[in-house]
Amino acid sequence: MQTGQRGLFGALPIFMVIPDSTPSPGDPVRVAVHAACEAMRTRFEFVLWGSDRAHLTAAAEEAIEEIHACEARLSLFQPGSLISLVNREAALRPVVIDPQTFALLELAQDVHHQSGGAFDITIGPLMRAWGFRGQEGEPQNPLSLQTAKWGMHQVILDRRTCTVRFANEGMELDLGAIGKGHALDLAMACLTAAGGGVKDALIHAGTSSILAIGSPPGEDCWRIALGPEPDSPIVSFRNAALGISAPRGRTLQVGDNEIGHILDPRTGKPCTSANTAAAIYPSVAPGFRPVSADAAAADAWSTAALVLGTDLSNRNFQPPPSNASHPTFFLQTFRNGPWEIIGDRNYAHGSHIPSANTHLSICPPE
Amino acid sequence: MELDRRSFLAATGGSLAALAVLPEFGFATALPHAADPIPVALIGAGRHGRALIDELQKIEAVKIAAVCDIDQARLDGLKRRVQGVTGYTSHTELLDKAKDVKAVIIATPTHTHKAIALDALSAGKHIFCEAPLAHTVDDCKAIAKAASKAAGIVFQSGLYARSNPVYKLARTFFRSDSVRDLICMRAQNFKKQSWRFPSSDAAKDKEVNWRLDPAVSLGLAGEMGTHQFDVFHYYLGKYPKSVWGSGSLRVYKDDGRSIADTIHCDLHFADGANLSYLASICNSFEGRFEVFQGSNAAIKLAWSHGWMFKEADAPTQGWEVYANRQQFHQDEGITLIADATKLASQGKLKDGIGLPFSPQYYALVDFIASIVESKPSVCTADEGARGTIVGIAAAQAVASGKDVEITDEMLKI
């Protein structure tokens, strides 16, 4: 058995389309600052537009520090992280956690319920049993597949005391499918905070989670291609978050079959229902400031959408609106197949994107 | 003040006896237990304050009762991280109103430490004060003198090597003669970061970007060097006699700053040993480390990790059979792992590589343990002041490009 971690751009199908914009005469001089960091086992990148390079750089660095702090809090791979502490002790006692982490766990619980169990942050033991954890090439363990414990209903959140508790031993939280979005949300909060004051920015984590506010100079929106193929749809959006999930991000060879790392929590088996799923959350917050959990919600819903697959497009599942806004889904059932768009108010439910390079505007009213 | 390595060996019964027990040195810090959690206040909501608050929340014996920052937006950000905490925008208001608070953690700009520390000592609070303790020698001594007069008060200086389990473990190797004759010492701190903080308000810019203000900032030599120089003070049991420095702007030439973005210092010890120090905010290669090179071995410390590189002719110790090794180009480092024998017997040696928690966590645990268990501070105000004075001398050397003497009088509290 082999594990395969494909190259970043081979694994995930989002590409940013950077415009060659020419400022209009009389416009203040605009500069772009690009920044990046390695965190959460991926690469975070920032593109910020503004008038003061030093200020933009400082704002990006503040946001990068926030991402590192987020990783230190949520990482499963750091024994001293808050989540590692929770995983060690929450079966023994309620563990007090900070309000930001608590809100993230509540969001994960909401998406779990609203998706009918298609999203679950407790499948860590299952991931390990399938061999998606530990050292590269660590074999699948048939015994642990039978005994692995998971299920979000066994996670008890108490908002009054800001605690988390497990109903049973052997449980484990794994925020890998939502943590990068959370980090982006916190990073964007840094950028737009009083000190930051950034108004036009696009930030992403490994191209699988994207959060953007405003637009580049001379443009109304940021444009994102949903795949490397020339006919991939291009999404134009501002003040919105996009999450994308694909089983091929990390794969295992089991016999003659290559299986992807997205597992269906409802069956405990690898998800085979779709090739790629994306979820977009347009922010409805006033002005340019995003709501606090746009990217985390988009992350979670993209995983849920991939697991739900055709159930999503066949209307067997109707995503309830979140408090903030309605997610829009893009679903590609098989590789190089057509993309389907579900849920956007500007498009007929379930309609297929008709042609190459279709532009979809996800720009909530200001 | 000084304890040389040979004296230490005599006191501990020789190197072999000491080495026989060294690998059992554990990372498991005994967590303090308090019947009621200690109410603690954090003053300073910058990056460091935010990191400290995340670590404080992992310590059961702590209740974060209050947070304080003069900037309301930063304060609000900190309050969002702690359930039900009270916020204050001045430390005097905090000390006046939050009577239940027993200990304060000072993580404000260096030049503001003295006023806060003295007020907190007057209010009878235990203090954890970030290093450097202050930006002038006089302020360092004022803090140390006030702390020495405060009976029953724990004052811990935030020099993290003193609590870091990897550094404590490596120190036992060093002091039991594993490196043998000390040849040279090196350290560096490379992290690509502008040292500028965002501020949309021009009036606040000077306050937020105090690190770039030569009137109050000790620059890289003081702000980063103080922590790393102290590793050598801690290991050698002595302080340098003089320091030479130079600094320049390699990258940030156009944003109005004068504080060097890249520096070099040489610290000279009485026995002829030298510590060479490089720091820059323009490049990240190899990050932060401290190295002791001796005739038998070198020890490299890198914040959360440590290694020993042995010479081919150095004697082999029994514990080395358990050792985990890492290759660095042509050199093989023995990973300094606590509980090595136990982990090896469980087949989990690799689990022991690196610190499980951040170094800040261990320092805060030590601080709380000193309060709860009435134990001596692991790094007193005197030690913090002396370490800072070396950092101040280094900053002066960088600014002047000349040798700066570090006299016994300067280090006398």
PDB file of N, CA, C and O in Angstrom, chain B residues 47-109:
ATOM      1  N   ARG B  47       1.282  40.587  20.112  1.00  0.00           N
ATOM      2  CA  ARG B  47       1.468  39.202  19.665  1.00  0.00           C
ATOM      3  C   ARG B  47       1.907  38.301  20.806  1.00  0.00           C
ATOM      4  O   ARG B  47       1.439  37.184  20.956  1.00  0.00           O
ATOM      5  N   HIS B  48       2.834  38.817  21.621  1.00  0.00           N
ATOM      6  CA  HIS B  48       3.346  37.970  22.680  1.00  0.00           C
ATOM      7  C   HIS B  48       2.288  37.728  23.745  1.00  0.00           C
ATOM      8  O   HIS B  48       2.139  36.615  24.245  1.00  0.00           O
ATOM      9  N   GLY B  49       1.541  38.766  24.067  1.00  0.00           N
ATOM     10  CA  GLY B  49       0.468  38.615  25.043  1.00  0.00           C
ATOM     11  C   GLY B  49      -0.559  37.599  24.569  1.00  0.00           C
ATOM     12  O   GLY B  49      -1.056  36.782  25.355  1.00  0.00           O
ATOM     13  N   ARG B  50      -0.856  37.637  23.283  1.00  0.00           N
ATOM     14  CA  ARG B  50      -1.842  36.681  22.755  1.00  0.00           C
ATOM     15  C   ARG B  50      -1.313  35.252  22.853  1.00  0.00           C
ATOM     16  O   ARG B  50      -2.056  34.317  23.158  1.00  0.00           O
ATOM     17  N   ALA B  51      -0.023  35.076  22.591  1.00  0.00           N
ATOM     18  CA  ALA B  51       0.555  33.730  22.701  1.00  0.00           C
ATOM     19  C   ALA B  51       0.517  33.255  24.152  1.00  0.00           C
ATOM     20  O   ALA B  51       0.204  32.085  24.430  1.00  0.00           O
ATOM     21  N   LEU B  52       0.809  34.165  25.072  1.00  0.00           N
ATOM     22  CA  LEU B  52       0.809  33.788  26.488  1.00  0.00           C
ATOM     23  C   LEU B  52      -0.594  33.409  26.958  1.00  0.00           C
ATOM     24  O   LEU B  52      -0.766  32.474  27.741  1.00  0.00           O
ATOM     25  N   ILE B  53      -1.592  34.130  26.473  1.00  0.00           N
ATOM     26  CA  ILE B  53      -2.961  33.838  26.932  1.00  0.00           C
ATOM     27  C   ILE B  53      -3.381  32.444  26.454  1.00  0.00           C
ATOM     28  O   ILE B  53      -4.068  31.707  27.168  1.00  0.00           O
ATOM     29  N   ASP B  54      -2.968  32.071  25.248  1.00  0.00           N
ATOM     30  CA  ASP B  54      -3.294  30.731  24.754  1.00  0.00           C
ATOM     31  C   ASP B  54      -2.656  29.657  25.635  1.00  0.00           C
ATOM     32  O   ASP B  54      -3.248  28.603  25.874  1.00  0.00           O
ATOM     33  N   GLU B  55      -1.447  29.906  26.111  1.00  0.00           N
ATOM     34  CA  GLU B  55      -0.771  28.928  26.971  1.00  0.00           C
ATOM     35  C   GLU B  55      -1.374  28.918  28.373  1.00  0.00           C
ATOM     36  O   GLU B  55      -1.543  27.861  28.977  1.00  0.00           O
ATOM     37  N   LEU B  56      -1.708  30.105  28.878  1.00  0.00           N
ATOM     38  CA  LEU B  56      -2.294  30.184  30.231  1.00  0.00           C
ATOM     39  C   LEU B  56      -3.579  29.367  30.321  1.00  0.00           C
ATOM     40  O   LEU B  56      -3.879  28.771  31.355  1.00  0.00           O
ATOM     41  N   GLN B  57      -4.315  29.351  29.212  1.00  0.00           N
ATOM     42  CA  GLN B  57      -5.611  28.652  29.242  1.00  0.00           C
ATOM     43  C   GLN B  57      -5.454  27.149  29.328  1.00  0.00           C
ATOM     44  O   GLN B  57      -6.418  26.443  29.589  1.00  0.00           O
ATOM     45  N   LYS B  58      -4.239  26.657  29.122  1.00  0.00           N
ATOM     46  CA  LYS B  58      -4.012  25.210  29.223  1.00  0.00           C
ATOM     47  C   LYS B  58      -3.646  24.793  30.644  1.00  0.00           C
ATOM     48  O   LYS B  58      -3.499  23.617  30.919  1.00  0.00           O
ATOM     49  N   ILE B  59      -3.443  25.771  31.523  1.00  0.00           N
ATOM     50  CA  ILE B  59      -3.001  25.451  32.884  1.00  0.00           C
ATOM     51  C   ILE B  59      -4.212  25.488  33.814  1.00  0.00           C
ATOM     52  O   ILE B  59      -4.802  26.545  34.043  1.00  0.00           O
ATOM     53  N   GLU B  60      -4.557  24.335  34.334  1.00  0.00           N
ATOM     54  CA  GLU B  60      -5.774  24.232  35.147  1.00  0.00           C
ATOM     55  C   GLU B  60      -5.722  25.077  36.404  1.00  0.00           C
ATOM     56  O   GLU B  60      -6.752  25.533  36.894  1.00  0.00           O
ATOM     57  N   ALA B  61      -4.516  25.273  36.934  1.00  0.00           N
ATOM     58  CA  ALA B  61      -4.379  26.018  38.193  1.00  0.00           C
ATOM     59  C   ALA B  61      -4.497  27.519  37.994  1.00  0.00           C
ATOM     60  O   ALA B  61      -4.289  28.281  38.932  1.00  0.00           O
ATOM     61  N   VAL B  62      -4.824  27.942  36.776  1.00  0.00           N
ATOM     62  CA  VAL B  62      -4.919  29.375  36.471  1.00  0.00           C
ATOM     63  C   VAL B  62      -6.350  29.756  36.107  1.00  0.00           C
ATOM     64  O   VAL B  62      -7.027  29.045  35.363  1.00  0.00           O
ATOM     65  N   LYS B  63      -6.780  30.876  36.634  1.00  0.00           N
ATOM     66  CA  LYS B  63      -8.018  31.496  36.149  1.00  0.00           C
ATOM     67  C   LYS B  63      -7.637  32.862  35.581  1.00  0.00           C
ATOM     68  O   LYS B  63      -7.100  33.711  36.316  1.00  0.00           O
ATOM     69  N   ILE B  64      -7.866  33.070  34.297  1.00  0.00           N
ATOM     70  CA  ILE B  64      -7.536  34.367  33.704  1.00  0.00           C
ATOM     71  C   ILE B  64      -8.665  35.322  34.074  1.00  0.00           C
ATOM     72  O   ILE B  64      -9.766  35.252  33.532  1.00  0.00           O
ATOM     73  N   ALA B  65      -8.375  36.194  35.043  1.00  0.00           N
ATOM     74  CA  ALA B  65      -9.429  37.037  35.604  1.00  0.00           C
ATOM     75  C   ALA B  65      -9.546  38.365  34.873  1.00  0.00           C
ATOM     76  O   ALA B  65     -10.627  38.947  34.800  1.00  0.00           O
ATOM     77  N   ALA B  66      -8.432  38.866  34.352  1.00  0.00           N
ATOM     78  CA  ALA B  66      -8.466  40.195  33.739  1.00  0.00           C
ATOM     79  C   ALA B  66      -7.404  40.298  32.658  1.00  0.00           C
ATOM     80  O   ALA B  66      -6.371  39.617  32.720  1.00  0.00           O
ATOM     81  N   VAL B  67      -7.681  41.149  31.685  1.00  0.00           N
ATOM     82  CA  VAL B  67      -6.691  41.460  30.650  1.00  0.00           C
ATOM     83  C   VAL B  67      -6.654  42.966  30.490  1.00  0.00           C
ATOM     84  O   VAL B  67      -7.645  43.656  30.783  1.00  0.00           O
ATOM     85  N   CYS B  68      -5.529  43.455  30.021  1.00  0.00           N
ATOM     86  CA  CYS B  68      -5.348  44.910  29.974  1.00  0.00           C
ATOM     87  C   CYS B  68      -4.522  45.297  28.756  1.00  0.00           C
ATOM     88  O   CYS B  68      -3.522  44.639  28.436  1.00  0.00           O
ATOM     89  N   ASP B  69      -4.960  46.326  28.073  1.00  0.00           N
ATOM     90  CA  ASP B  69      -4.152  46.929  27.011  1.00  0.00           C
ATOM     91  C   ASP B  69      -4.637  48.354  26.820  1.00  0.00           C
ATOM     92  O   ASP B  69      -5.834  48.626  26.946  1.00  0.00           O
ATOM     93  N   ILE B  70      -3.731  49.258  26.505  1.00  0.00           N
ATOM     94  CA  ILE B  70      -4.144  50.653  26.343  1.00  0.00           C
ATOM     95  C   ILE B  70      -4.915  50.860  25.048  1.00  0.00           C
ATOM     96  O   ILE B  70      -5.595  51.863  24.872  1.00  0.00           O
ATOM     97  N   ASP B  71      -4.807  49.907  24.119  1.00  0.00           N
ATOM     98  CA  ASP B  71      -5.520  50.011  22.842  1.00  0.00           C
ATOM     99  C   ASP B  71      -6.807  49.178  22.922  1.00  0.00           C
ATOM    100  O   ASP B  71      -6.756  47.964  23.118  1.00  0.00           O
ATOM    101  N   GLN B  72      -7.938  49.851  22.755  1.00  0.00           N
ATOM    102  CA  GLN B  72      -9.225  49.179  22.931  1.00  0.00           C
ATOM    103  C   GLN B  72      -9.418  48.037  21.921  1.00  0.00           C
ATOM    104  O   GLN B  72      -9.945  46.971  22.272  1.00  0.00           O
ATOM    105  N   ALA B  73      -8.995  48.251  20.673  1.00  0.00           N
ATOM    106  CA  ALA B  73      -9.194  47.214  19.658  1.00  0.00           C
ATOM    107  C   ALA B  73      -8.388  45.967  20.003  1.00  0.00           C
ATOM    108  O   ALA B  73      -8.883  44.830  19.900  1.00  0.00           O
ATOM    109  N   ARG B  74      -7.145  46.176  20.415  1.00  0.00           N
ATOM    110  CA  ARG B  74      -6.323  45.015  20.803  1.00  0.00           C
ATOM    111  C   ARG B  74      -6.913  44.330  22.033  1.00  0.00           C
ATOM    112  O   ARG B  74      -6.931  43.109  22.130  1.00  0.00           O
ATOM    113  N   LEU B  75      -7.405  45.142  22.964  1.00  0.00           N
ATOM    114  CA  LEU B  75      -8.013  44.586  24.176  1.00  0.00           C
ATOM    115  C   LEU B  75      -9.231  43.739  23.816  1.00  0.00           C
ATOM    116  O   LEU B  75      -9.402  42.626  24.337  1.00  0.00           O
ATOM    117  N   ASP B  76     -10.053  44.251  22.904  1.00  0.00           N
ATOM    118  CA  ASP B  76     -11.235  43.499  22.482  1.00  0.00           C
ATOM    119  C   ASP B  76     -10.821  42.171  21.857  1.00  0.00           C
ATOM    120  O   ASP B  76     -11.473  41.142  22.068  1.00  0.00           O
ATOM    121  N   GLY B  77      -9.741  42.206  21.073  1.00  0.00           N
ATOM    122  CA  GLY B  77      -9.251  40.965  20.460  1.00  0.00           C
ATOM    123  C   GLY B  77      -8.845  39.950  21.504  1.00  0.00           C
ATOM    124  O   GLY B  77      -9.116  38.754  21.365  1.00  0.00           O
ATOM    125  N   LEU B  78      -8.226  40.412  22.563  1.00  0.00           N
ATOM    126  CA  LEU B  78      -7.801  39.505  23.633  1.00  0.00           C
ATOM    127  C   LEU B  78      -9.008  38.973  24.402  1.00  0.00           C
ATOM    128  O   LEU B  78      -9.059  37.795  24.774  1.00  0.00           O
ATOM    129  N   LYS B  79      -9.982  39.851  24.621  1.00  0.00           N
ATOM    130  CA  LYS B  79     -11.179  39.417  25.367  1.00  0.00           C
ATOM    131  C   LYS B  79     -11.943  38.336  24.603  1.00  0.00           C
ATOM    132  O   LYS B  79     -12.573  37.465  25.206  1.00  0.00           O
ATOM    133  N   ARG B  80     -11.877  38.398  23.277  1.00  0.00           N
ATOM    134  CA  ARG B  80     -12.548  37.371  22.480  1.00  0.00           C
ATOM    135  C   ARG B  80     -11.905  36.000  22.677  1.00  0.00           C
ATOM    136  O   ARG B  80     -12.483  34.985  22.333  1.00  0.00           O
ATOM    137  N   ARG B  81     -10.695  35.969  23.199  1.00  0.00           N
ATOM    138  CA  ARG B  81     -10.008  34.688  23.375  1.00  0.00           C
ATOM    139  C   ARG B  81     -10.265  34.048  24.729  1.00  0.00           C
ATOM    140  O   ARG B  81      -9.846  32.910  24.961  1.00  0.00           O
ATOM    141  N   VAL B  82     -10.870  34.779  25.624  1.00  0.00           N
ATOM    142  CA  VAL B  82     -11.066  34.238  26.978  1.00  0.00           C
ATOM    143  C   VAL B  82     -12.512  34.431  27.405  1.00  0.00           C
ATOM    144  O   VAL B  82     -13.030  35.554  27.365  1.00  0.00           O
ATOM    145  N   GLN B  83     -13.143  33.365  27.823  1.00  0.00           N
ATOM    146  CA  GLN B  83     -14.541  33.422  28.235  1.00  0.00           C
ATOM    147  C   GLN B  83     -14.678  34.246  29.526  1.00  0.00           C
ATOM    148  O   GLN B  83     -14.010  33.961  30.527  1.00  0.00           O
ATOM    149  N   GLY B  84     -15.526  35.235  29.479  1.00  0.00           N
ATOM    150  CA  GLY B  84     -15.911  35.956  30.690  1.00  0.00           C
ATOM    151  C   GLY B  84     -14.828  36.772  31.368  1.00  0.00           C
ATOM    152  O   GLY B  84     -14.922  37.044  32.566  1.00  0.00           O
ATOM    153  N   VAL B  85     -13.808  37.182  30.629  1.00  0.00           N
ATOM    154  CA  VAL B  85     -12.712  37.918  31.254  1.00  0.00           C
ATOM    155  C   VAL B  85     -13.041  39.415  31.281  1.00  0.00           C
ATOM    156  O   VAL B  85     -13.749  39.921  30.405  1.00  0.00           O
ATOM    157  N   THR B  86     -12.544  40.115  32.292  1.00  0.00           N
ATOM    158  CA  THR B  86     -12.763  41.555  32.385  1.00  0.00           C
ATOM    159  C   THR B  86     -11.602  42.294  31.728  1.00  0.00           C
ATOM    160  O   THR B  86     -10.444  41.922  31.919  1.00  0.00           O
ATOM    161  N   GLY B  87     -11.907  43.338  30.973  1.00  0.00           N
ATOM    162  CA  GLY B  87     -10.868  44.094  30.282  1.00  0.00           C
ATOM    163  C   GLY B  87     -10.646  45.467  30.905  1.00  0.00           C
ATOM    164  O   GLY B  87     -11.593  46.100  31.388  1.00  0.00           O
ATOM    165  N   TYR B  88      -9.414  45.908  30.892  1.00  0.00           N
ATOM    166  CA  TYR B  88      -9.058  47.235  31.396  1.00  0.00           C
ATOM    167  C   TYR B  88      -8.136  47.907  30.382  1.00  0.00           C
ATOM    168  O   TYR B  88      -7.324  47.231  29.747  1.00  0.00           O
ATOM    169  N   THR B  89      -8.250  49.235  30.287  1.00  0.00           N
ATOM    170  CA  THR B  89      -7.375  49.946  29.353  1.00  0.00           C
ATOM    171  C   THR B  89      -6.224  50.656  30.064  1.00  0.00           C
ATOM    172  O   THR B  89      -5.456  51.359  29.430  1.00  0.00           O
ATOM    173  N   SER B  90      -6.098  50.478  31.361  1.00  0.00           N
ATOM    174  CA  SER B  90      -4.883  50.970  32.038  1.00  0.00           C
ATOM    175  C   SER B  90      -4.529  50.000  33.164  1.00  0.00           C
ATOM    176  O   SER B  90      -5.423  49.427  33.811  1.00  0.00           O
ATOM    177  N   HIS B  91      -3.229  49.844  33.373  1.00  0.00           N
ATOM    178  CA  HIS B  91      -2.822  48.869  34.395  1.00  0.00           C
ATOM    179  C   HIS B  91      -3.145  49.383  35.796  1.00  0.00           C
ATOM    180  O   HIS B  91      -3.390  48.595  36.713  1.00  0.00           O
ATOM    181  N   THR B  92      -3.182  50.706  35.961  1.00  0.00           N
ATOM    182  CA  THR B  92      -3.503  51.235  37.291  1.00  0.00           C
ATOM    183  C   THR B  92      -4.968  50.952  37.638  1.00  0.00           C
ATOM    184  O   THR B  92      -5.285  50.622  38.782  1.00  0.00           O
ATOM    185  N   GLU B  93      -5.822  51.076  36.623  1.00  0.00           N
ATOM    186  CA  GLU B  93      -7.236  50.756  36.858  1.00  0.00           C
ATOM    187  C   GLU B  93      -7.389  49.278  37.200  1.00  0.00           C
ATOM    188  O   GLU B  93      -8.143  48.899  38.104  1.00  0.00           O
ATOM    189  N   LEU B  94      -6.645  48.437  36.480  1.00  0.00           N
ATOM    190  CA  LEU B  94      -6.698  46.999  36.755  1.00  0.00           C
ATOM    191  C   LEU B  94      -6.268  46.712  38.199  1.00  0.00           C
ATOM    192  O   LEU B  94      -6.953  46.000  38.948  1.00  0.00           O
ATOM    193  N   LEU B  95      -5.120  47.297  38.585  1.00  0.00           N
ATOM    194  CA  LEU B  95      -4.605  47.032  39.935  1.00  0.00           C
ATOM    195  C   LEU B  95      -5.548  47.587  40.999  1.00  0.00           C
ATOM    196  O   LEU B  95      -5.684  47.026  42.082  1.00  0.00           O
ATOM    197  N   ASP B  96      -6.233  48.667  40.638  1.00  0.00           N
ATOM    198  CA  ASP B  96      -7.139  49.302  41.587  1.00  0.00           C
ATOM    199  C   ASP B  96      -8.433  48.514  41.757  1.00  0.00           C
ATOM    200  O   ASP B  96      -8.942  48.357  42.874  1.00  0.00           O
ATOM    201  N   LYS B  97      -8.952  48.015  40.645  1.00  0.00           N
ATOM    202  CA  LYS B  97     -10.288  47.408  40.689  1.00  0.00           C
ATOM    203  C   LYS B  97     -10.275  45.883  40.801  1.00  0.00           C
ATOM    204  O   LYS B  97     -11.153  45.308  41.431  1.00  0.00           O
ATOM    205  N   ALA B  98      -9.300  45.241  40.157  1.00  0.00           N
ATOM    206  CA  ALA B  98      -9.303  43.766  40.155  1.00  0.00           C
ATOM    207  C   ALA B  98      -8.553  43.260  41.386  1.00  0.00           C
ATOM    208  O   ALA B  98      -7.449  42.731  41.301  1.00  0.00           O
ATOM    209  N   LYS B  99      -9.181  43.433  42.523  1.00  0.00           N
ATOM    210  CA  LYS B  99      -8.518  43.118  43.798  1.00  0.00           C
ATOM    211  C   LYS B  99      -8.239  41.623  43.947  1.00  0.00           C
ATOM    212  O   LYS B  99      -7.336  41.226  44.695  1.00  0.00           O
ATOM    213  N   ASP B 100      -9.055  40.808  43.284  1.00  0.00           N
ATOM    214  CA  ASP B 100      -8.870  39.354  43.453  1.00  0.00           C
ATOM    215  C   ASP B 100      -7.651  38.825  42.694  1.00  0.00           C
ATOM    216  O   ASP B 100      -7.190  37.718  42.952  1.00  0.00           O
ATOM    217  N   VAL B 101      -7.148  39.624  41.770  1.00  0.00           N
ATOM    218  CA  VAL B 101      -6.005  39.161  40.975  1.00  0.00           C
ATOM    219  C   VAL B 101      -4.781  38.999  41.867  1.00  0.00           C
ATOM    220  O   VAL B 101      -4.410  39.911  42.607  1.00  0.00           O
ATOM    221  N   LYS B 102      -4.153  37.808  41.777  1.00  0.00           N
ATOM    222  CA  LYS B 102      -2.987  37.552  42.629  1.00  0.00           C
ATOM    223  C   LYS B 102      -1.673  37.709  41.871  1.00  0.00           C
ATOM    224  O   LYS B 102      -0.630  37.931  42.481  1.00  0.00           O
ATOM    225  N   ALA B 103      -1.744  37.546  40.567  1.00  0.00           N
ATOM    226  CA  ALA B 103      -0.497  37.587  39.785  1.00  0.00           C
ATOM    227  C   ALA B 103      -0.742  38.315  38.471  1.00  0.00           C
ATOM    228  O   ALA B 103      -1.825  38.203  37.887  1.00  0.00           O
ATOM    229  N   VAL B 104       0.265  39.064  38.032  1.00  0.00           N
ATOM    230  CA  VAL B 104       0.146  39.740  36.741  1.00  0.00           C
ATOM    231  C   VAL B 104       1.284  39.292  35.829  1.00  0.00           C
ATOM    232  O   VAL B 104       2.400  39.023  36.284  1.00  0.00           O
ATOM    233  N   ILE B 105       0.939  39.211  34.562  1.00  0.00           N
ATOM    234  CA  ILE B 105       1.930  38.872  33.541  1.00  0.00           C
ATOM    235  C   ILE B 105       2.112  40.116  32.677  1.00  0.00           C
ATOM    236  O   ILE B 105       1.133  40.628  32.108  1.00  0.00           O
ATOM    237  N   ILE B 106       3.339  40.608  32.628  1.00  0.00           N
ATOM    238  CA  ILE B 106       3.604  41.866  31.926  1.00  0.00           C
ATOM    239  C   ILE B 106       4.208  41.558  30.556  1.00  0.00           C
ATOM    240  O   ILE B 106       5.326  41.040  30.459  1.00  0.00           O
ATOM    241  N   ALA B 107       3.432  41.838  29.521  1.00  0.00           N
ATOM    242  CA  ALA B 107       3.880  41.571  28.147  1.00  0.00           C
ATOM    243  C   ALA B 107       3.689  42.826  27.295  1.00  0.00           C
ATOM    244  O   ALA B 107       3.224  42.771  26.169  1.00  0.00           O
ATOM    245  N   THR B 108       4.027  43.955  27.873  1.00  0.00           N
ATOM    246  CA  THR B 108       3.885  45.248  27.197  1.00  0.00           C
ATOM    247  C   THR B 108       5.219  45.624  26.546  1.00  0.00           C
ATOM    248  O   THR B 108       6.218  44.927  26.729  1.00  0.00           O
ATOM    249  N   PRO B 109       5.285  46.755  25.810  1.00  0.00           N
ATOM    250  CA  PRO B 109       6.581  47.194  25.267  1.00  0.00           C
ATOM    251  C   PRO B 109       7.626  47.319  26.369  1.00  0.00           C
ATOM    252  O   PRO B 109       7.313  47.718  27.506  1.00  0.00           O
TER     253      PRO B 109
END
